[in-house]
PDB file of C-alpha atoms and ligand atoms in Angstrom:
ATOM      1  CA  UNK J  13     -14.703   2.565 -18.646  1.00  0.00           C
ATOM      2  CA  UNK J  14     -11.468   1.294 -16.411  1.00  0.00           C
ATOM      3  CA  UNK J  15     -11.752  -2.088 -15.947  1.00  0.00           C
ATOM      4  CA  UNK J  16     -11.463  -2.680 -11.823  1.00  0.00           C
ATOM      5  CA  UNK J  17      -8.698  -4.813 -10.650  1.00  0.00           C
ATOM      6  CA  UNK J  18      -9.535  -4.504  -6.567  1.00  0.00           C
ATOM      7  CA  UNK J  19      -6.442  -4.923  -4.316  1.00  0.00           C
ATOM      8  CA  UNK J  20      -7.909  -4.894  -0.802  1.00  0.00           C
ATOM      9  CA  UNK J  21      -4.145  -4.326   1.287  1.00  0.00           C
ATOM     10  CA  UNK J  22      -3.914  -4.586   5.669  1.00  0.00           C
ATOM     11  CA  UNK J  23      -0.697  -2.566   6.981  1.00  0.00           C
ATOM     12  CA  UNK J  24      -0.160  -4.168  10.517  1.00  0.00           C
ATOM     13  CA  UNK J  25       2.427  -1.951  11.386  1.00  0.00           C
ATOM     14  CA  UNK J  26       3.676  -2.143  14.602  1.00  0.00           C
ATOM     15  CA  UNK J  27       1.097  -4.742  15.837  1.00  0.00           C
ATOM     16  CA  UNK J  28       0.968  -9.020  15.502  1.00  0.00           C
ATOM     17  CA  UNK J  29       3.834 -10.669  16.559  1.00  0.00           C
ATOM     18  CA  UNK J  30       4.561 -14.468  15.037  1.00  0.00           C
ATOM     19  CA  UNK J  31       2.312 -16.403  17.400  1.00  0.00           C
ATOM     20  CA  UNK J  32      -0.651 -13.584  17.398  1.00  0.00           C
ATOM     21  CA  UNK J  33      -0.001 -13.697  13.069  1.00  0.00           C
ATOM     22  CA  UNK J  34      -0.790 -17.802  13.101  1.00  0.00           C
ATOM     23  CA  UNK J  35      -4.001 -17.242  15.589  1.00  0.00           C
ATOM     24  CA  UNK J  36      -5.011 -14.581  12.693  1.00  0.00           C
ATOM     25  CA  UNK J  37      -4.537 -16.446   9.644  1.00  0.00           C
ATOM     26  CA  UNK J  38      -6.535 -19.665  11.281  1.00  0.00           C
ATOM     27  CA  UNK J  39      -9.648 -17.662  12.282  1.00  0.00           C
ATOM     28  CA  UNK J  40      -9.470 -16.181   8.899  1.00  0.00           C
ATOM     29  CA  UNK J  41     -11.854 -17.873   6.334  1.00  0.00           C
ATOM     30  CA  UNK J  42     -12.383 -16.288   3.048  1.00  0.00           C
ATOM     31  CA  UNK J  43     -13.324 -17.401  -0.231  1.00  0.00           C
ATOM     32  CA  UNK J  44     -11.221 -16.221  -3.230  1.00  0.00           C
ATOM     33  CA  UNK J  45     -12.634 -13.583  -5.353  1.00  0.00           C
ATOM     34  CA  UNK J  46     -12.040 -13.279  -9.688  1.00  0.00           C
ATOM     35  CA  UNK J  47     -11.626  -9.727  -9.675  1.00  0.00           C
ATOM     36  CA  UNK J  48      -9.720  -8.877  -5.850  1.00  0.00           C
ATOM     37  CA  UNK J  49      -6.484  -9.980  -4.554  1.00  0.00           C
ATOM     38  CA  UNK J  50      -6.420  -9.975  -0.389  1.00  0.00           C
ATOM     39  CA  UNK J  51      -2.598  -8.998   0.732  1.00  0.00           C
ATOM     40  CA  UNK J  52      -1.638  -8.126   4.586  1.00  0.00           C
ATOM     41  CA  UNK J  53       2.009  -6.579   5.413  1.00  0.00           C
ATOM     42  CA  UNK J  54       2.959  -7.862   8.660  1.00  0.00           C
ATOM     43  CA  UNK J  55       5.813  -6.836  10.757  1.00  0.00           C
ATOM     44  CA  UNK J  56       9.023  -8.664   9.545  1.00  0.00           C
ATOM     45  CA  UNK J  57       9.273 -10.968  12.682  1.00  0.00           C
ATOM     46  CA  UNK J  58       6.038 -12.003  11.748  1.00  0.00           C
ATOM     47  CA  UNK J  59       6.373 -12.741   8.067  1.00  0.00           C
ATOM     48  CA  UNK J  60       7.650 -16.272   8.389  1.00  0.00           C
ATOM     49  CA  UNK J  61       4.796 -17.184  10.959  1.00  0.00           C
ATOM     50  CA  UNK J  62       1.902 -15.264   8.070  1.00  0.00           C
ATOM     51  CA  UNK J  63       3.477 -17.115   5.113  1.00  0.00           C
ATOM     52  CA  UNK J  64       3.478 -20.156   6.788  1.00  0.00           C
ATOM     53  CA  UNK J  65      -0.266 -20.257   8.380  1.00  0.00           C
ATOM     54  CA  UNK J  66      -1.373 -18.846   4.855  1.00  0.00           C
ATOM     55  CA  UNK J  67       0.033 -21.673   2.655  1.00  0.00           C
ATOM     56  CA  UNK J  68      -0.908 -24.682   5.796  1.00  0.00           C
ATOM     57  CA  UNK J  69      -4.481 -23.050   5.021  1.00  0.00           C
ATOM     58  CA  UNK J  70      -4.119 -22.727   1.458  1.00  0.00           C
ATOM     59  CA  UNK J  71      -5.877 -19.095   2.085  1.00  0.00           C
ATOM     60  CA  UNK J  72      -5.681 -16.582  -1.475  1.00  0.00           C
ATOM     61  CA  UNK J  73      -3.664 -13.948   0.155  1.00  0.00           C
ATOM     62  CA  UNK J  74      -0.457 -12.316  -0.099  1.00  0.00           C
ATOM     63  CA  UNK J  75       1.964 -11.842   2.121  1.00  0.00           C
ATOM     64  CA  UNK J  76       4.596  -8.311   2.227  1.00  0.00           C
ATOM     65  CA  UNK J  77       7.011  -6.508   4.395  1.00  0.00           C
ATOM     66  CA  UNK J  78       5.834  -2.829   5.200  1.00  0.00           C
ATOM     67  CA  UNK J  79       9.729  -1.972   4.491  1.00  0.00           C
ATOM     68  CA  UNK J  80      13.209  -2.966   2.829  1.00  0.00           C
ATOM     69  CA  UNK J  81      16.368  -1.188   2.666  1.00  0.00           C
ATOM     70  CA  UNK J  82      17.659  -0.171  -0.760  1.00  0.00           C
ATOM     71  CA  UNK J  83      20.975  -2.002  -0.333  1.00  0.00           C
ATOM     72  CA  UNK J  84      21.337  -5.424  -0.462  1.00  0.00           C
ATOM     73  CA  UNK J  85      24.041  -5.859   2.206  1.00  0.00           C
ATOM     74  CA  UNK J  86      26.114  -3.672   4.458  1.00  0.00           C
ATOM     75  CA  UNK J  87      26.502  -1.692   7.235  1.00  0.00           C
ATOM     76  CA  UNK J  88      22.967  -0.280   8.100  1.00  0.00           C
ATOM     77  CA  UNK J  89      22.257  -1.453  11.578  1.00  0.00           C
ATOM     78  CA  UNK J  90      18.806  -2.736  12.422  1.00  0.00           C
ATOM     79  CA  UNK J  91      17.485  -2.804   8.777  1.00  0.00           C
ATOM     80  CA  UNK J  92      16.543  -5.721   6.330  1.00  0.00           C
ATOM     81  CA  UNK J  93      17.298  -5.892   2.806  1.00  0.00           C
ATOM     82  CA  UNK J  94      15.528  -7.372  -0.376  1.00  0.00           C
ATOM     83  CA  UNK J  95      17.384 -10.778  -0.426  1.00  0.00           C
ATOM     84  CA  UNK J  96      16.694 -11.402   3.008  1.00  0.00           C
ATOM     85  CA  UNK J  97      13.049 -11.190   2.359  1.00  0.00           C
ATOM     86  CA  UNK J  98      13.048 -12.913  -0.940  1.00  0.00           C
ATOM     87  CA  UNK J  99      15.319 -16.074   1.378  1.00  0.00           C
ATOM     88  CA  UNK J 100      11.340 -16.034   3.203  1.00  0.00           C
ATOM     89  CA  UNK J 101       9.492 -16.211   0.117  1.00  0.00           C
ATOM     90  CA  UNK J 102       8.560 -12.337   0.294  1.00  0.00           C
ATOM     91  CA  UNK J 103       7.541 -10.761  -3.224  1.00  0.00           C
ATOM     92  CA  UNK J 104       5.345  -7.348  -2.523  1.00  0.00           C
ATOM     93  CA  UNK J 105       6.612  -4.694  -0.579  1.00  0.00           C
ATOM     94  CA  UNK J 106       5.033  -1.423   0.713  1.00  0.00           C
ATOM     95  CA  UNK J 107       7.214   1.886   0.504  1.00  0.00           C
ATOM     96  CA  UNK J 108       6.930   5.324   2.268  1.00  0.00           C
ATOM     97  CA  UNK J 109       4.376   4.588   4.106  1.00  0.00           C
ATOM     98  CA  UNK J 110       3.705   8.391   5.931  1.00  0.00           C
ATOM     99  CA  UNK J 111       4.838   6.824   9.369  1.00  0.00           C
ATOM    100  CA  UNK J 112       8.195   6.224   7.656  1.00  0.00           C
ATOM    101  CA  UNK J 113       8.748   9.432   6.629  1.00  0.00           C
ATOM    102  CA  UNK J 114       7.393  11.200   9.248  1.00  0.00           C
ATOM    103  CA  UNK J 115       9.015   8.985  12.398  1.00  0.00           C
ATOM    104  CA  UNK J 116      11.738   7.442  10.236  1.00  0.00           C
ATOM    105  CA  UNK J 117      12.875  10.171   8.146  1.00  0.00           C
ATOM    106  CA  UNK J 118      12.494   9.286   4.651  1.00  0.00           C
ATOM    107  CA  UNK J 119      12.405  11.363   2.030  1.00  0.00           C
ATOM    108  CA  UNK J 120      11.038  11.340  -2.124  1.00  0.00           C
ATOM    109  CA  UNK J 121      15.082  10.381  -2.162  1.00  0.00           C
ATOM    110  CA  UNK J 122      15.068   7.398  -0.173  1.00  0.00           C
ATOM    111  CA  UNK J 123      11.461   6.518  -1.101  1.00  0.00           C
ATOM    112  CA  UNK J 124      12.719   6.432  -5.055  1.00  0.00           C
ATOM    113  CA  UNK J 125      15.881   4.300  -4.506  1.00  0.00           C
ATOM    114  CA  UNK J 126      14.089   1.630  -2.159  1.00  0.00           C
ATOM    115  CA  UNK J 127      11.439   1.844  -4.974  1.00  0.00           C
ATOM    116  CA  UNK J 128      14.153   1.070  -7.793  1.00  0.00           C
ATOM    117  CA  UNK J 129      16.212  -1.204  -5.651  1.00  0.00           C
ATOM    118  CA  UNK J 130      12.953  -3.193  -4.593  1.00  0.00           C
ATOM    119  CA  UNK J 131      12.170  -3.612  -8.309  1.00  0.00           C
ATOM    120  CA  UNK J 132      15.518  -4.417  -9.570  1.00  0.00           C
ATOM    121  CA  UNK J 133      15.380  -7.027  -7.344  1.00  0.00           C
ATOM    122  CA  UNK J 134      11.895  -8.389  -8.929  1.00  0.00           C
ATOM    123  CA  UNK J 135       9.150  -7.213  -6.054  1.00  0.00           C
ATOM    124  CA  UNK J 136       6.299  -5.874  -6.596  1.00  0.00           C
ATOM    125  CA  UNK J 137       5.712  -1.778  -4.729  1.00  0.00           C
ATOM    126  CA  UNK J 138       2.981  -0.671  -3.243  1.00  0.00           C
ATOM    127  CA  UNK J 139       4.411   3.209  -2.873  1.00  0.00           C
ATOM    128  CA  UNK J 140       2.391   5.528  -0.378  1.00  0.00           C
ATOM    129  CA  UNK J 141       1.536   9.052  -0.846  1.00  0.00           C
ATOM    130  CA  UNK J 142      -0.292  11.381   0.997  1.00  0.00           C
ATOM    131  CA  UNK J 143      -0.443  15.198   2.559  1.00  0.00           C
ATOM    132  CA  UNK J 144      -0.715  16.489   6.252  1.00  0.00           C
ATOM    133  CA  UNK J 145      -3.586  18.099   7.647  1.00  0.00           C
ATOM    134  CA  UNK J 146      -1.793  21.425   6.842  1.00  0.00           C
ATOM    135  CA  UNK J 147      -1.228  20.758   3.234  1.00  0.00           C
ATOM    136  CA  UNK J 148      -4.968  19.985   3.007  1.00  0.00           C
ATOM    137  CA  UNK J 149      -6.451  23.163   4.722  1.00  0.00           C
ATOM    138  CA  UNK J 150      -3.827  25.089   2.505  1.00  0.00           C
ATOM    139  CA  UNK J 151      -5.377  23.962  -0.665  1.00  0.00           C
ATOM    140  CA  UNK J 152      -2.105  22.244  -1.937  1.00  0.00           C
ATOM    141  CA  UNK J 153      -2.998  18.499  -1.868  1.00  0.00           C
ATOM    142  CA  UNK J 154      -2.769  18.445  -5.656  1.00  0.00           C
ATOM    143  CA  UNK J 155       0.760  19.746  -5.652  1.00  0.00           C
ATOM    144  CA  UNK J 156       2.108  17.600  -2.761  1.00  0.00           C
ATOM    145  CA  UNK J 157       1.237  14.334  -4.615  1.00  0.00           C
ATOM    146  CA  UNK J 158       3.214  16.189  -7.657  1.00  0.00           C
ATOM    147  CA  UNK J 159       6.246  16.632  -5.653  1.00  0.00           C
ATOM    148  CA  UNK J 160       6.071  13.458  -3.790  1.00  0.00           C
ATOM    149  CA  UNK J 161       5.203  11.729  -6.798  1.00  0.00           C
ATOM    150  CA  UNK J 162       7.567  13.649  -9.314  1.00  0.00           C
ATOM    151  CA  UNK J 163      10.821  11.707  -9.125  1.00  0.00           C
ATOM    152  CA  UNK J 164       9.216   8.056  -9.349  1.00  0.00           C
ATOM    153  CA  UNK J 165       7.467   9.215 -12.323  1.00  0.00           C
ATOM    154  CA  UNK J 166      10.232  10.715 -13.986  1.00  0.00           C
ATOM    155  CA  UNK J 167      12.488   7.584 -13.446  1.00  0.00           C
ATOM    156  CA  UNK J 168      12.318   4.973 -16.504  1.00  0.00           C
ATOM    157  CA  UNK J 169      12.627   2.053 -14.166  1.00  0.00           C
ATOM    158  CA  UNK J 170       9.500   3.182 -12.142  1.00  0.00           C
ATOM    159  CA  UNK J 171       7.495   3.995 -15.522  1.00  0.00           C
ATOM    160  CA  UNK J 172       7.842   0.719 -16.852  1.00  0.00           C
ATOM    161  CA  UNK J 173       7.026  -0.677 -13.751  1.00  0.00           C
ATOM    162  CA  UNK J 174       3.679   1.366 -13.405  1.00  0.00           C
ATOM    163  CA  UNK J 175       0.606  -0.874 -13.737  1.00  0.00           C
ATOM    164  CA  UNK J 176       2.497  -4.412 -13.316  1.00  0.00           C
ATOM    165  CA  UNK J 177       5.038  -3.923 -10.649  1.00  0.00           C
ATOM    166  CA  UNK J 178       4.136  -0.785  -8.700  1.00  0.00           C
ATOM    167  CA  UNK J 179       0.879   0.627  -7.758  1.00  0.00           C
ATOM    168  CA  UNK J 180      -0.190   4.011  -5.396  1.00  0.00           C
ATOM    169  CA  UNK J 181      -1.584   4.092  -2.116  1.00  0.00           C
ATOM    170  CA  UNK J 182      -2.931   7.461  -1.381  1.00  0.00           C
ATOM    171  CA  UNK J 183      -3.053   8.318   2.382  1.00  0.00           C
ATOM    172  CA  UNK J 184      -3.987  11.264   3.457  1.00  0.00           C
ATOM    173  CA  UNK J 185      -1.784  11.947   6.875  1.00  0.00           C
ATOM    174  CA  UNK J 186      -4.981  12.971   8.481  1.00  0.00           C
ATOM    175  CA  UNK J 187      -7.023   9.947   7.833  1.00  0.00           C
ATOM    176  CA  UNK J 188      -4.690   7.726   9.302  1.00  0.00           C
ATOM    177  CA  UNK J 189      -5.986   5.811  12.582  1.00  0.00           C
ATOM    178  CA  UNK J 190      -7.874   9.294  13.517  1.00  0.00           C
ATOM    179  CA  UNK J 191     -11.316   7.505  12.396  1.00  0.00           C
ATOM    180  CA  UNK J 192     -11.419  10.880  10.051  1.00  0.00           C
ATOM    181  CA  UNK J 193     -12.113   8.886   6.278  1.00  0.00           C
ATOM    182  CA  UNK J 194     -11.635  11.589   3.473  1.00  0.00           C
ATOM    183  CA  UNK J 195     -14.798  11.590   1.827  1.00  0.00           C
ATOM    184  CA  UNK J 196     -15.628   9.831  -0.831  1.00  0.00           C
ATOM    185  CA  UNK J 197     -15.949  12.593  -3.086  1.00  0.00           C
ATOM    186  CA  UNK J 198     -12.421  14.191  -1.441  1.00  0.00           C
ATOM    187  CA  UNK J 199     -10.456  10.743  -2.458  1.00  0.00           C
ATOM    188  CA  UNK J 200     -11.785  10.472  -5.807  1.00  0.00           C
ATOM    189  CA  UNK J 201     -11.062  13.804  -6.304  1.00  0.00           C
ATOM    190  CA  UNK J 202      -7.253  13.329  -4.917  1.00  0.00           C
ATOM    191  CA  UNK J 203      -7.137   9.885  -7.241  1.00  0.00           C
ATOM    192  CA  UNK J 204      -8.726  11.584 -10.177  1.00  0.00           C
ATOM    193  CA  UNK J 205      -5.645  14.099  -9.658  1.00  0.00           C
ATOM    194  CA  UNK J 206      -3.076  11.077  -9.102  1.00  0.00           C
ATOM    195  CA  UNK J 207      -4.593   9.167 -11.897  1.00  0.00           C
ATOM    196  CA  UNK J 208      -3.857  12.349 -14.348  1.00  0.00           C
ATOM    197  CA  UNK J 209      -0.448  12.734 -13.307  1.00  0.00           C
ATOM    198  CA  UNK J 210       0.275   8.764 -14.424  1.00  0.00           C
ATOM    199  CA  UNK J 211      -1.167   9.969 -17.498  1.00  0.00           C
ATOM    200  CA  UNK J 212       0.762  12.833 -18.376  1.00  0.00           C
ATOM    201  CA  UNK J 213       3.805  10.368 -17.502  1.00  0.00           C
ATOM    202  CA  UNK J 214       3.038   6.764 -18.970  1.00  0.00           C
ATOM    203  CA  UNK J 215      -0.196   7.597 -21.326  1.00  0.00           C
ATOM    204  CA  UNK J 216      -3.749   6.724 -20.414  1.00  0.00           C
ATOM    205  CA  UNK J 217      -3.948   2.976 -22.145  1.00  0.00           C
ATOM    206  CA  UNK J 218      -0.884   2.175 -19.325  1.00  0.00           C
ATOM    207  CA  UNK J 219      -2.495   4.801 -16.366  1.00  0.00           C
ATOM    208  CA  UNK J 220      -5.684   2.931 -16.381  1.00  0.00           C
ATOM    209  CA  UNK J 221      -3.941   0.112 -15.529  1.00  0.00           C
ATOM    210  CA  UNK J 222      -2.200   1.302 -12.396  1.00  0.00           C
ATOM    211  CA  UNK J 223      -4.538   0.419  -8.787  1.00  0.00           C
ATOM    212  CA  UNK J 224      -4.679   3.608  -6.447  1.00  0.00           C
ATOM    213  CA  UNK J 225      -5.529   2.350  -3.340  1.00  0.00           C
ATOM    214  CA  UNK J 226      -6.922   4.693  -0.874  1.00  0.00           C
ATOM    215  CA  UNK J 227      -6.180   4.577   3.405  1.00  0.00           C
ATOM    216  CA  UNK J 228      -6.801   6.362   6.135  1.00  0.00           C
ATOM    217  CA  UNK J 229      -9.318   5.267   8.753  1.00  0.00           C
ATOM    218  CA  UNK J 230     -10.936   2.444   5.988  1.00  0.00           C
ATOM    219  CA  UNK J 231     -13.564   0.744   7.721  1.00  0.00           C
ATOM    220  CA  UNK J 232     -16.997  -1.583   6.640  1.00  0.00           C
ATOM    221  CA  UNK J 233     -19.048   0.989   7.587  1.00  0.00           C
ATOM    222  CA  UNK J 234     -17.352   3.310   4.781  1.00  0.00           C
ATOM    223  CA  UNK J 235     -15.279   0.988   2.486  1.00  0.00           C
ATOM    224  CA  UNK J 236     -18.179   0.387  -0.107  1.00  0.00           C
ATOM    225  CA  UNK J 237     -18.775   4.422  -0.862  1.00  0.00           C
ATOM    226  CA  UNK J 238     -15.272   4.492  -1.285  1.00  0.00           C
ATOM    227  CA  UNK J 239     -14.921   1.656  -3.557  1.00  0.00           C
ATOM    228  CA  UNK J 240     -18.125   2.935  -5.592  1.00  0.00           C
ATOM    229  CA  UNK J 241     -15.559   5.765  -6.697  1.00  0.00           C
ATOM    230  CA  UNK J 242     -14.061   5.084 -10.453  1.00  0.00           C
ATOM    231  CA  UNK J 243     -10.424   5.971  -9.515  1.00  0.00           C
ATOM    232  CA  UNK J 244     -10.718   4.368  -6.132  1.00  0.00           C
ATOM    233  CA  UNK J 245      -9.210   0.808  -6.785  1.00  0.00           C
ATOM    234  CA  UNK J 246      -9.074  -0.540  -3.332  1.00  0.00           C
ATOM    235  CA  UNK J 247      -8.101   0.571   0.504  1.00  0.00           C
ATOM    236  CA  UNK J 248      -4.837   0.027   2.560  1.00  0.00           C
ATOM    237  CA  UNK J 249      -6.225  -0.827   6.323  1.00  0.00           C
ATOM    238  CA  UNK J 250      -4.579  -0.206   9.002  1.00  0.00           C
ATOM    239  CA  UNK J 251      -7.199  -0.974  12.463  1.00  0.00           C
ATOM    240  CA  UNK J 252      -9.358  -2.563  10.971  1.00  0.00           C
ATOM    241  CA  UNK J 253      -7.311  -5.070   8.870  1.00  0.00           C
ATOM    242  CA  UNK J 254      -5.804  -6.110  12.945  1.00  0.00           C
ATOM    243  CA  UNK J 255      -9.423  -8.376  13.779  1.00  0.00           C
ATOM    244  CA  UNK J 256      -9.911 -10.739  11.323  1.00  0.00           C
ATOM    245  CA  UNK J 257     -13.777 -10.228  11.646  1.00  0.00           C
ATOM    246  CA  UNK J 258     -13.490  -6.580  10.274  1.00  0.00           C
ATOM    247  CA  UNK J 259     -10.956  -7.547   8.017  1.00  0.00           C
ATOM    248  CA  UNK J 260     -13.212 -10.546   6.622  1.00  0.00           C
ATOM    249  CA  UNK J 261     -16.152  -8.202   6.373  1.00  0.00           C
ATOM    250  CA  UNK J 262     -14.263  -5.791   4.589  1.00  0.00           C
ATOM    251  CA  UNK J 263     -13.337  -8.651   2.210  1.00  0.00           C
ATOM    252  CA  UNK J 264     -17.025  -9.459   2.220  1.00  0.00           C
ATOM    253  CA  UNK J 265     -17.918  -6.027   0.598  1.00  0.00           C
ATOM    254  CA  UNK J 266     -16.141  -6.651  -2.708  1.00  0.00           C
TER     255      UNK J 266
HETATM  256  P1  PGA L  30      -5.713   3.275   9.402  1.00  0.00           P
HETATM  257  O1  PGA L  30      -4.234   3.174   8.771  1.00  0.00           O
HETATM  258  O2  PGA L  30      -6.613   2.414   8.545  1.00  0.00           O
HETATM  259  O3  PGA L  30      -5.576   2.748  10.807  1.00  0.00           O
HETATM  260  O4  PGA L  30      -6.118   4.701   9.359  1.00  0.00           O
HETATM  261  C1  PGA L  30      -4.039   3.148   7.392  1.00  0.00           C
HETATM  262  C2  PGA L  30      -2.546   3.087   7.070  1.00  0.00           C
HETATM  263  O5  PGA L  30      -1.769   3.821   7.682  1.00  0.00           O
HETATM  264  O6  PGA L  30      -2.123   2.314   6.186  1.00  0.00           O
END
């Protein structure tokens, strides 16, 4: 039996600016938990502000940018690199997020070399995968988290990272913010499929070890079925990680 580690992850995307981040973190109030870490990934203007209000209030929760770019300096207008965040105190990172690659146009390409860059540098990846509503109703969910998940798990860097340094967050497209949840039984099938790949690429001792998060449309009123799955080692929230009352009672589930 896998031994849980629970990783319980709020993507704020586009939403929280600095002041609306330090009214957040002072109406949250959580007590820390043995086996679950609590992490949010603000926007970066708000990162400072989240870090800040977080260590004031001595609250257990991490702190990550929902981006970085996979240089470290240069000529890439409007973008922020790893030693910009690390100069804030940033350590976890989430890559590929769907909205990225659908709006921003990243590829498995760019998704592997901000995942190598972001780990050369020392953070810690929370890498996103997921199909579209398409790929699902054509029956090839299994092979679009192959494909998206082929070159990251044929790169040495990435497999040594696996389990310590980078974990999965599977998000099916059409889950996200449409209050359509996979069901249980869809998502642990999905992570059972994930979870095999790892295996066939790192061995099962070192698989078991990796957390596959699960998102799209993660609220209290379906987080514990989800969690009750064995693959299932935690959600990524978008709406309902933006209140801190669902986002406590989510919390409150564990
Ligand atoms: P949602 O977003 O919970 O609003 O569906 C999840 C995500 O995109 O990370």
């Amino acid at each position: 039996m896998r031994q849980k580690s629970i990783l319980l992850a709020g993507n704020w995307k586009m939403n929280h600016g600095p002041s609306a981040a330090e009214g957040y973190f002072s109406a949250i109030e959580i007590a820390p938990k043995a086996n679950a870490q609590m992490r949010i990934y603000p926007p970066f203007l708000s990162l400072s502000a989240s870090l800040n209000t977080v260590e004031q209030k001595k609250l257990p929760i991490q702190i990550g940018a929902q981006n970085l770019h996979f240089e470290k300096t240069g000529a890439f207008t409007g973008e922020v690199s790893g030693p910009m965040l690390q100069e804030i105190g940033i350590t976890q990172v989430l890559i590929g997020h769907s909205e990225r690659r659908q709006y921003f146009a990243e590829t498995d390409e760019t998704v592997l070399k901000k995942t190598i860059s972001a780990l050369n540098q020392g953070f810690e990846v929370l890498l996103c995968v997921g199909e579209t509503l398409e790929e699902r109703k054509s029956g090839t969910t299994n092979l679009v988290m192959e494909t998206q998940l082929k070159l990251i798990l044929s790169d040495e860097i990435c497999k040594s990272a696996l389990g310590l340094k980078l974990h999965i967050a599977y998000e099916p497209v059409w889950a996200i913010g449409t209050g359509l949840v996979a069901t249980p039984e869809q998502a642990e099938e999905t992570h059972a499929y994930i979870r095999s790949l790892l295996v066939n690429s790192i061995g099962a001792p070192k698989a078991d070890t990796v957390r596959l998060l699960y998102g799209g449309s993660v609220t209290p009123a379906n987080f514990k079925d989800l969690l009750a799955c064995p693959n299932i080692d935690g959600g990524l929230v978008g709406g309902a990680s933006l209140k801190p009352e669902s986002w406590m009672a989510l919390w409150n589930l564990i």
